[in-house]
Amino acid sequence: NKLKTQIQNKKVVPFVGAGLSKFAGYPLWNEFLTEVYKRKISDIVKKKNNFEDLTLEKKASFLREQRGKANFIGDLEEFFSNKNLDNEQLKEQPIYLFPKIFKELILTTNYDNVIEKAFHKQNILINTYSHINERQIKSVIQNGDKQLIYKIHGSIDDPDSIILTEENYNEAYRKNSPLVNVLTDCMKGKNLLFLGCSLLNDRTISFWKSISVDGLYHYTIYPCDKDEIDEISKILGDMNIYPIFIPKNQFHYINII
């Protein structure tokens, strides 16, 4: 009830991860990197590295170096380019409810255009920005009362905007960078609702924790097995996040909630 009230009062900002795009055939970050490695890297190169032991950022940097810029962009486009989503299938997904529930800012780390399509299928215009649009989005956020999507790590529509490698992350999250400035405006003092996110301690979550205000609570609808609930509840509780648990890989339960 508290979450519902805060959403109605426009006090909740959704933070959308790759889990909500899985239904459309888009991979999670690690799945994408693993598939590119398996399919595009030669056996000779594979024998000379410890790819599985690398962090996700370092895996991306390795693949970018091995594949070259143009080929790596091609890999991104192959996996994340627009798909023809069936309207009936889209209607069954949580994202289809976004235009009616979230009337202002939507944050996402996803490169794909699934959220935009949920709006367009309902004939609702939505503006999309990324970290390269610092001035425009800061102005829109300050004015408020306007539905918009902020694609934190870039968009497949502009592959050069995508943040994926360790070098990309170092540049994007440096002090006073355009991304850091915009994210501070988007997140600080806001109640966040994490959807389709692993909530691992990655750069974005680490940054959010660094600016999080004491006494401000957040929410997540989190898929997990029953025997994981106690452990995950403690971890999320330490992050001031109230979890609503659903079965693993069953994101349609969000619609029911």
PDB file of C-alpha atoms in Angstrom:
ATOM      1  CA  ASN A   1       0.000   0.000   0.000  1.00  0.00           C
ATOM      2  CA  LYS A   2       2.853   2.398   0.792  1.00  0.00           C
ATOM      3  CA  LEU A   3       4.452   1.777  -2.608  1.00  0.00           C
ATOM      4  CA  LYS A   4       1.101   2.255  -4.355  1.00  0.00           C
ATOM      5  CA  THR A   5       0.528   5.562  -2.568  1.00  0.00           C
ATOM      6  CA  GLN A   6       3.994   6.849  -3.396  1.00  0.00           C
ATOM      7  CA  ILE A   7       3.566   5.914  -7.071  1.00  0.00           C
ATOM      8  CA  GLN A   8       0.221   7.723  -7.167  1.00  0.00           C
ATOM      9  CA  ASN A   9       1.906  10.789  -5.650  1.00  0.00           C
ATOM     10  CA  LYS A  10       4.675  10.627  -8.300  1.00  0.00           C
ATOM     11  CA  LYS A  11       7.356  10.009  -5.674  1.00  0.00           C
ATOM     12  CA  VAL A  12       8.718   6.787  -7.176  1.00  0.00           C
ATOM     13  CA  VAL A  13      11.210   6.554 -10.044  1.00  0.00           C
ATOM     14  CA  PRO A  14      11.393   3.148 -11.786  1.00  0.00           C
ATOM     15  CA  PHE A  15      14.854   1.786 -12.456  1.00  0.00           C
ATOM     16  CA  VAL A  16      14.587  -0.844 -15.202  1.00  0.00           C
ATOM     17  CA  GLY A  17      17.133  -3.593 -15.851  1.00  0.00           C
ATOM     18  CA  ALA A  18      17.579  -6.223 -18.550  1.00  0.00           C
ATOM     19  CA  GLY A  19      15.246  -8.707 -16.863  1.00  0.00           C
ATOM     20  CA  LEU A  20      12.200  -6.865 -18.215  1.00  0.00           C
ATOM     21  CA  SER A  21      13.417  -7.193 -21.808  1.00  0.00           C
ATOM     22  CA  LYS A  22      14.185 -10.920 -21.658  1.00  0.00           C
ATOM     23  CA  PHE A  23      10.745 -11.844 -23.019  1.00  0.00           C
ATOM     24  CA  ALA A  24      11.650 -10.129 -26.301  1.00  0.00           C
ATOM     25  CA  GLY A  25      14.794 -12.200 -26.760  1.00  0.00           C
ATOM     26  CA  TYR A  26      17.311  -9.637 -25.520  1.00  0.00           C
ATOM     27  CA  PRO A  27      20.211 -11.041 -23.459  1.00  0.00           C
ATOM     28  CA  LEU A  28      21.472 -10.046 -20.049  1.00  0.00           C
ATOM     29  CA  TRP A  29      24.866  -8.320 -20.000  1.00  0.00           C
ATOM     30  CA  ASN A  30      26.834 -11.458 -19.119  1.00  0.00           C
ATOM     31  CA  GLU A  31      24.855 -13.543 -21.642  1.00  0.00           C
ATOM     32  CA  PHE A  32      25.755 -11.138 -24.428  1.00  0.00           C
ATOM     33  CA  LEU A  33      29.460 -11.164 -23.564  1.00  0.00           C
ATOM     34  CA  THR A  34      29.532 -14.950 -23.229  1.00  0.00           C
ATOM     35  CA  GLU A  35      27.810 -15.487 -26.584  1.00  0.00           C
ATOM     36  CA  VAL A  36      30.160 -13.127 -28.408  1.00  0.00           C
ATOM     37  CA  TYR A  37      33.134 -14.902 -26.839  1.00  0.00           C
ATOM     38  CA  LYS A  38      31.836 -18.353 -27.796  1.00  0.00           C
ATOM     39  CA  ARG A  39      30.835 -17.449 -31.341  1.00  0.00           C
ATOM     40  CA  LYS A  40      33.287 -14.776 -32.436  1.00  0.00           C
ATOM     41  CA  ILE A  41      36.612 -15.483 -30.701  1.00  0.00           C
ATOM     42  CA  SER A  42      38.969 -18.061 -32.212  1.00  0.00           C
ATOM     43  CA  ASP A  43      39.976 -21.191 -30.334  1.00  0.00           C
ATOM     44  CA  ILE A  44      43.610 -20.088 -30.463  1.00  0.00           C
ATOM     45  CA  VAL A  45      42.813 -16.852 -28.599  1.00  0.00           C
ATOM     46  CA  LYS A  46      40.553 -18.690 -26.146  1.00  0.00           C
ATOM     47  CA  LYS A  47      43.429 -20.942 -25.083  1.00  0.00           C
ATOM     48  CA  LYS A  48      45.558 -17.926 -24.156  1.00  0.00           C
ATOM     49  CA  ASN A  49      43.218 -16.084 -21.768  1.00  0.00           C
ATOM     50  CA  ASN A  50      41.214 -16.489 -18.570  1.00  0.00           C
ATOM     51  CA  PHE A  51      37.991 -14.928 -19.850  1.00  0.00           C
ATOM     52  CA  GLU A  52      35.729 -16.630 -17.298  1.00  0.00           C
ATOM     53  CA  ASP A  53      37.687 -15.112 -14.416  1.00  0.00           C
ATOM     54  CA  LEU A  54      37.355 -11.527 -15.648  1.00  0.00           C
ATOM     55  CA  THR A  55      34.842  -8.978 -14.374  1.00  0.00           C
ATOM     56  CA  LEU A  56      32.034  -8.101 -16.779  1.00  0.00           C
ATOM     57  CA  GLU A  57      33.663  -4.768 -17.601  1.00  0.00           C
ATOM     58  CA  LYS A  58      37.000  -6.434 -18.332  1.00  0.00           C
ATOM     59  CA  LYS A  59      35.267  -9.091 -20.442  1.00  0.00           C
ATOM     60  CA  ALA A  60      33.743  -6.325 -22.548  1.00  0.00           C
ATOM     61  CA  SER A  61      37.121  -4.598 -22.885  1.00  0.00           C
ATOM     62  CA  PHE A  62      38.734  -7.870 -23.948  1.00  0.00           C
ATOM     63  CA  LEU A  63      36.090  -8.496 -26.611  1.00  0.00           C
ATOM     64  CA  ARG A  64      36.266  -4.903 -27.860  1.00  0.00           C
ATOM     65  CA  GLU A  65      40.035  -5.261 -28.277  1.00  0.00           C
ATOM     66  CA  GLN A  66      39.855  -8.676 -29.956  1.00  0.00           C
ATOM     67  CA  ARG A  67      36.968  -7.820 -32.268  1.00  0.00           C
ATOM     68  CA  GLY A  68      37.881  -4.239 -33.126  1.00  0.00           C
ATOM     69  CA  LYS A  69      35.488  -1.294 -32.806  1.00  0.00           C
ATOM     70  CA  ALA A  70      33.443  -1.845 -35.970  1.00  0.00           C
ATOM     71  CA  ASN A  71      32.958  -5.573 -35.381  1.00  0.00           C
ATOM     72  CA  PHE A  72      32.091  -5.082 -31.723  1.00  0.00           C
ATOM     73  CA  ILE A  73      29.464  -2.488 -32.641  1.00  0.00           C
ATOM     74  CA  GLY A  74      28.154  -5.015 -35.144  1.00  0.00           C
ATOM     75  CA  ASP A  75      27.901  -7.566 -32.336  1.00  0.00           C
ATOM     76  CA  LEU A  76      25.888  -5.116 -30.247  1.00  0.00           C
ATOM     77  CA  GLU A  77      23.564  -4.405 -33.148  1.00  0.00           C
ATOM     78  CA  GLU A  78      23.128  -8.122 -33.815  1.00  0.00           C
ATOM     79  CA  PHE A  79      21.965  -8.797 -30.259  1.00  0.00           C
ATOM     80  CA  PHE A  80      20.175  -5.555 -29.332  1.00  0.00           C
ATOM     81  CA  SER A  81      18.708  -4.129 -32.548  1.00  0.00           C
ATOM     82  CA  ASN A  82      14.971  -3.550 -32.846  1.00  0.00           C
ATOM     83  CA  LYS A  83      12.745  -6.614 -32.954  1.00  0.00           C
ATOM     84  CA  ASN A  84       9.199  -6.831 -34.271  1.00  0.00           C
ATOM     85  CA  LEU A  85       7.330  -7.316 -31.018  1.00  0.00           C
ATOM     86  CA  ASP A  86       3.903  -8.868 -31.193  1.00  0.00           C
ATOM     87  CA  ASN A  87       1.376  -6.446 -29.703  1.00  0.00           C
ATOM     88  CA  GLU A  88      -0.483  -9.178 -27.795  1.00  0.00           C
ATOM     89  CA  GLN A  89       2.775 -10.471 -26.341  1.00  0.00           C
ATOM     90  CA  LEU A  90       3.771  -6.963 -25.291  1.00  0.00           C
ATOM     91  CA  LYS A  91       0.434  -6.419 -23.580  1.00  0.00           C
ATOM     92  CA  GLU A  92       1.195  -9.305 -21.224  1.00  0.00           C
ATOM     93  CA  GLN A  93       4.419  -7.696 -19.996  1.00  0.00           C
ATOM     94  CA  PRO A  94       4.941  -5.315 -17.032  1.00  0.00           C
ATOM     95  CA  ILE A  95       6.488  -2.701 -19.334  1.00  0.00           C
ATOM     96  CA  TYR A  96       3.142  -2.283 -21.124  1.00  0.00           C
ATOM     97  CA  LEU A  97       1.744  -0.771 -17.911  1.00  0.00           C
ATOM     98  CA  PHE A  98       4.435   1.903 -17.646  1.00  0.00           C
ATOM     99  CA  PRO A  99       2.626   4.663 -19.599  1.00  0.00           C
ATOM    100  CA  LYS A 100      -0.302   4.524 -17.181  1.00  0.00           C
ATOM    101  CA  ILE A 101       1.692   4.137 -13.968  1.00  0.00           C
ATOM    102  CA  PHE A 102       4.818   6.265 -14.340  1.00  0.00           C
ATOM    103  CA  LYS A 103       4.050   9.792 -15.467  1.00  0.00           C
ATOM    104  CA  GLU A 104       7.514  11.330 -15.277  1.00  0.00           C
ATOM    105  CA  LEU A 105      11.051   9.889 -15.274  1.00  0.00           C
ATOM    106  CA  ILE A 106      11.943   6.290 -16.172  1.00  0.00           C
ATOM    107  CA  LEU A 107      15.562   5.185 -15.669  1.00  0.00           C
ATOM    108  CA  THR A 108      17.006   2.207 -17.528  1.00  0.00           C
ATOM    109  CA  THR A 109      20.382   0.620 -18.195  1.00  0.00           C
ATOM    110  CA  ASN A 110      18.931  -1.238 -21.206  1.00  0.00           C
ATOM    111  CA  TYR A 111      20.191  -0.539 -24.719  1.00  0.00           C
ATOM    112  CA  ASP A 112      17.071  -1.894 -26.436  1.00  0.00           C
ATOM    113  CA  ASN A 113      13.856  -0.023 -27.284  1.00  0.00           C
ATOM    114  CA  VAL A 114      11.291  -2.205 -25.528  1.00  0.00           C
ATOM    115  CA  ILE A 115      10.121   0.557 -23.153  1.00  0.00           C
ATOM    116  CA  GLU A 116       9.690   2.994 -26.033  1.00  0.00           C
ATOM    117  CA  LYS A 117       7.636   0.427 -27.940  1.00  0.00           C
ATOM    118  CA  ALA A 118       5.288   0.000 -24.973  1.00  0.00           C
ATOM    119  CA  PHE A 119       4.502   3.707 -25.269  1.00  0.00           C
ATOM    120  CA  HIS A 120       4.328   3.799 -29.071  1.00  0.00           C
ATOM    121  CA  LYS A 121       1.989   0.786 -29.226  1.00  0.00           C
ATOM    122  CA  GLN A 122      -0.441   2.820 -27.120  1.00  0.00           C
ATOM    123  CA  ASN A 123       0.018   5.939 -29.286  1.00  0.00           C
ATOM    124  CA  ILE A 124       1.787   7.803 -26.491  1.00  0.00           C
ATOM    125  CA  LEU A 125       4.770   9.990 -27.347  1.00  0.00           C
ATOM    126  CA  ILE A 126       7.812   9.587 -25.109  1.00  0.00           C
ATOM    127  CA  ASN A 127      11.130  11.421 -25.275  1.00  0.00           C
ATOM    128  CA  THR A 128      14.309   9.376 -24.832  1.00  0.00           C
ATOM    129  CA  TYR A 129      17.657  10.735 -23.697  1.00  0.00           C
ATOM    130  CA  SER A 130      21.079   9.261 -22.924  1.00  0.00           C
ATOM    131  CA  HIS A 131      24.181  10.512 -21.117  1.00  0.00           C
ATOM    132  CA  ILE A 132      25.222  12.439 -24.233  1.00  0.00           C
ATOM    133  CA  ASN A 133      22.171  14.717 -23.801  1.00  0.00           C
ATOM    134  CA  GLU A 134      23.181  16.218 -20.428  1.00  0.00           C
ATOM    135  CA  ARG A 135      21.865  19.756 -20.946  1.00  0.00           C
ATOM    136  CA  GLN A 136      18.547  18.709 -22.450  1.00  0.00           C
ATOM    137  CA  ILE A 137      17.668  16.120 -19.837  1.00  0.00           C
ATOM    138  CA  LYS A 138      18.739  18.280 -16.882  1.00  0.00           C
ATOM    139  CA  SER A 139      16.394  20.969 -18.144  1.00  0.00           C
ATOM    140  CA  VAL A 140      13.507  18.516 -18.604  1.00  0.00           C
ATOM    141  CA  ILE A 141      14.033  16.962 -15.154  1.00  0.00           C
ATOM    142  CA  GLN A 142      14.092  20.354 -13.457  1.00  0.00           C
ATOM    143  CA  ASN A 143      10.818  21.338 -15.139  1.00  0.00           C
ATOM    144  CA  GLY A 144       9.190  18.001 -14.207  1.00  0.00           C
ATOM    145  CA  ASP A 145       5.693  16.790 -15.191  1.00  0.00           C
ATOM    146  CA  LYS A 146       6.889  15.180 -18.415  1.00  0.00           C
ATOM    147  CA  GLN A 147       7.217  11.499 -19.262  1.00  0.00           C
ATOM    148  CA  LEU A 148      10.729  10.639 -20.393  1.00  0.00           C
ATOM    149  CA  ILE A 149      13.178   7.747 -20.541  1.00  0.00           C
ATOM    150  CA  TYR A 150      16.783   8.230 -19.494  1.00  0.00           C
ATOM    151  CA  LYS A 151      18.972   5.496 -20.982  1.00  0.00           C
ATOM    152  CA  ILE A 152      21.843   5.610 -18.515  1.00  0.00           C
ATOM    153  CA  HIS A 153      24.280   3.529 -20.537  1.00  0.00           C
ATOM    154  CA  GLY A 154      23.270   4.609 -24.018  1.00  0.00           C
ATOM    155  CA  SER A 155      21.032   3.273 -26.766  1.00  0.00           C
ATOM    156  CA  ILE A 156      21.386   0.796 -29.605  1.00  0.00           C
ATOM    157  CA  ASP A 157      20.091   3.598 -31.843  1.00  0.00           C
ATOM    158  CA  ASP A 158      23.457   5.295 -31.250  1.00  0.00           C
ATOM    159  CA  PRO A 159      26.015   2.508 -30.656  1.00  0.00           C
ATOM    160  CA  ASP A 160      28.786   5.029 -29.938  1.00  0.00           C
ATOM    161  CA  SER A 161      26.816   6.139 -26.863  1.00  0.00           C
ATOM    162  CA  ILE A 162      26.856   2.654 -25.308  1.00  0.00           C
ATOM    163  CA  ILE A 163      28.753   2.199 -22.043  1.00  0.00           C
ATOM    164  CA  LEU A 164      30.017  -1.371 -21.803  1.00  0.00           C
ATOM    165  CA  THR A 165      33.799  -1.691 -21.497  1.00  0.00           C
ATOM    166  CA  GLU A 166      35.903  -0.897 -18.438  1.00  0.00           C
ATOM    167  CA  GLU A 167      37.258   2.156 -20.253  1.00  0.00           C
ATOM    168  CA  ASN A 168      33.695   3.325 -21.001  1.00  0.00           C
ATOM    169  CA  TYR A 169      32.743   2.975 -17.336  1.00  0.00           C
ATOM    170  CA  ASN A 170      35.850   4.762 -16.079  1.00  0.00           C
ATOM    171  CA  GLU A 171      35.086   7.732 -18.304  1.00  0.00           C
ATOM    172  CA  ALA A 172      31.331   7.750 -17.661  1.00  0.00           C
ATOM    173  CA  TYR A 173      31.574   7.548 -13.865  1.00  0.00           C
ATOM    174  CA  ARG A 174      34.471   9.921 -13.332  1.00  0.00           C
ATOM    175  CA  LYS A 175      33.828  12.810 -10.936  1.00  0.00           C
ATOM    176  CA  ASN A 176      31.518  15.520 -12.365  1.00  0.00           C
ATOM    177  CA  SER A 177      31.044  13.693 -15.669  1.00  0.00           C
ATOM    178  CA  PRO A 178      27.804  14.393 -17.600  1.00  0.00           C
ATOM    179  CA  LEU A 179      26.433  11.004 -16.538  1.00  0.00           C
ATOM    180  CA  VAL A 180      27.268  11.533 -12.864  1.00  0.00           C
ATOM    181  CA  ASN A 181      25.688  14.992 -12.894  1.00  0.00           C
ATOM    182  CA  VAL A 182      22.460  13.762 -14.493  1.00  0.00           C
ATOM    183  CA  LEU A 183      22.214  10.629 -12.337  1.00  0.00           C
ATOM    184  CA  THR A 184      22.645  12.743  -9.213  1.00  0.00           C
ATOM    185  CA  ASP A 185      19.652  14.862 -10.271  1.00  0.00           C
ATOM    186  CA  CYS A 186      17.659  11.739 -11.166  1.00  0.00           C
ATOM    187  CA  MET A 187      18.405   9.656  -8.071  1.00  0.00           C
ATOM    188  CA  LYS A 188      19.248  11.835  -5.084  1.00  0.00           C
ATOM    189  CA  GLY A 189      16.369  12.105  -2.645  1.00  0.00           C
ATOM    190  CA  LYS A 190      14.152   9.865  -4.812  1.00  0.00           C
ATOM    191  CA  ASN A 191      12.381   6.613  -3.946  1.00  0.00           C
ATOM    192  CA  LEU A 192      13.509   4.084  -6.553  1.00  0.00           C
ATOM    193  CA  LEU A 193      11.640   0.981  -7.696  1.00  0.00           C
ATOM    194  CA  PHE A 194      14.103  -1.552  -9.120  1.00  0.00           C
ATOM    195  CA  LEU A 195      12.582  -3.822 -11.780  1.00  0.00           C
ATOM    196  CA  GLY A 196      14.427  -6.542 -13.673  1.00  0.00           C
ATOM    197  CA  CYS A 197      17.680  -5.659 -11.892  1.00  0.00           C
ATOM    198  CA  SER A 198      20.130  -8.025 -10.218  1.00  0.00           C
ATOM    199  CA  LEU A 199      21.135  -5.262  -7.755  1.00  0.00           C
ATOM    200  CA  LEU A 200      24.688  -6.529  -7.825  1.00  0.00           C
ATOM    201  CA  ASN A 201      27.330  -4.096  -6.666  1.00  0.00           C
ATOM    202  CA  ASP A 202      28.086  -2.747 -10.157  1.00  0.00           C
ATOM    203  CA  ARG A 203      29.088   0.825 -11.000  1.00  0.00           C
ATOM    204  CA  THR A 204      25.554   2.183 -11.181  1.00  0.00           C
ATOM    205  CA  ILE A 205      24.424   0.616  -7.905  1.00  0.00           C
ATOM    206  CA  SER A 206      27.669   1.661  -6.210  1.00  0.00           C
ATOM    207  CA  PHE A 207      27.139   5.227  -7.392  1.00  0.00           C
ATOM    208  CA  TRP A 208      23.512   5.211  -6.225  1.00  0.00           C
ATOM    209  CA  LYS A 209      24.591   3.957  -2.787  1.00  0.00           C
ATOM    210  CA  SER A 210      27.161   6.766  -2.570  1.00  0.00           C
ATOM    211  CA  ILE A 211      24.469   9.453  -2.958  1.00  0.00           C
ATOM    212  CA  SER A 212      21.628   7.634  -1.196  1.00  0.00           C
ATOM    213  CA  VAL A 213      20.030   9.622   1.626  1.00  0.00           C
ATOM    214  CA  ASP A 214      19.667   8.048   5.075  1.00  0.00           C
ATOM    215  CA  GLY A 215      16.056   7.399   6.011  1.00  0.00           C
ATOM    216  CA  LEU A 216      14.921   7.148   2.394  1.00  0.00           C
ATOM    217  CA  TYR A 217      13.589   3.720   1.447  1.00  0.00           C
ATOM    218  CA  HIS A 218      13.350   2.029  -1.916  1.00  0.00           C
ATOM    219  CA  TYR A 219      11.592  -0.965  -3.441  1.00  0.00           C
ATOM    220  CA  THR A 220      12.203  -3.907  -5.709  1.00  0.00           C
ATOM    221  CA  ILE A 221      10.119  -6.683  -7.191  1.00  0.00           C
ATOM    222  CA  TYR A 222      12.718  -9.419  -7.021  1.00  0.00           C
ATOM    223  CA  PRO A 223      12.702 -12.937  -8.512  1.00  0.00           C
ATOM    224  CA  CYS A 224      14.252 -15.631  -6.340  1.00  0.00           C
ATOM    225  CA  ASP A 225      13.802 -19.148  -4.987  1.00  0.00           C
ATOM    226  CA  LYS A 226      12.142 -19.692  -1.596  1.00  0.00           C
ATOM    227  CA  ASP A 227      15.361 -20.852   0.035  1.00  0.00           C
ATOM    228  CA  GLU A 228      17.067 -17.575  -0.975  1.00  0.00           C
ATOM    229  CA  ILE A 229      14.515 -15.217   0.543  1.00  0.00           C
ATOM    230  CA  ASP A 230      16.056 -14.800   4.006  1.00  0.00           C
ATOM    231  CA  GLU A 231      19.568 -14.139   2.705  1.00  0.00           C
ATOM    232  CA  ILE A 232      18.442 -11.736  -0.015  1.00  0.00           C
ATOM    233  CA  SER A 233      16.089  -9.929   2.388  1.00  0.00           C
ATOM    234  CA  LYS A 234      19.046  -9.140   4.636  1.00  0.00           C
ATOM    235  CA  ILE A 235      21.225  -7.934   1.763  1.00  0.00           C
ATOM    236  CA  LEU A 236      18.485  -5.700   0.386  1.00  0.00           C
ATOM    237  CA  GLY A 237      17.511  -4.523   3.862  1.00  0.00           C
ATOM    238  CA  ASP A 238      21.057  -3.272   4.393  1.00  0.00           C
ATOM    239  CA  MET A 239      20.561  -1.223   1.215  1.00  0.00           C
ATOM    240  CA  ASN A 240      17.269   0.252   2.503  1.00  0.00           C
ATOM    241  CA  ILE A 241      15.332  -1.673  -0.148  1.00  0.00           C
ATOM    242  CA  TYR A 242      11.969  -3.298   0.588  1.00  0.00           C
ATOM    243  CA  PRO A 243      11.679  -6.463  -1.539  1.00  0.00           C
ATOM    244  CA  ILE A 244       8.527  -7.974  -2.983  1.00  0.00           C
ATOM    245  CA  PHE A 245       9.537 -11.482  -3.986  1.00  0.00           C
ATOM    246  CA  ILE A 246       8.270 -13.333  -7.060  1.00  0.00           C
ATOM    247  CA  PRO A 247       9.295 -16.721  -8.524  1.00  0.00           C
ATOM    248  CA  LYS A 248      12.422 -16.748 -10.682  1.00  0.00           C
ATOM    249  CA  ASN A 249      11.943 -15.964 -14.395  1.00  0.00           C
ATOM    250  CA  GLN A 250       8.274 -15.113 -13.780  1.00  0.00           C
ATOM    251  CA  PHE A 251       8.222 -11.362 -14.416  1.00  0.00           C
ATOM    252  CA  HIS A 252       4.548 -11.488 -15.414  1.00  0.00           C
ATOM    253  CA  TYR A 253       3.827 -11.620 -11.669  1.00  0.00           C
ATOM    254  CA  ILE A 254       4.657  -7.909 -11.627  1.00  0.00           C
ATOM    255  CA  ASN A 255       1.416  -7.312 -13.542  1.00  0.00           C
ATOM    256  CA  ILE A 256      -0.545  -9.016 -10.786  1.00  0.00           C
ATOM    257  CA  ILE A 257       1.152  -6.931  -8.103  1.00  0.00           C
TER     258      ILE A 257
END
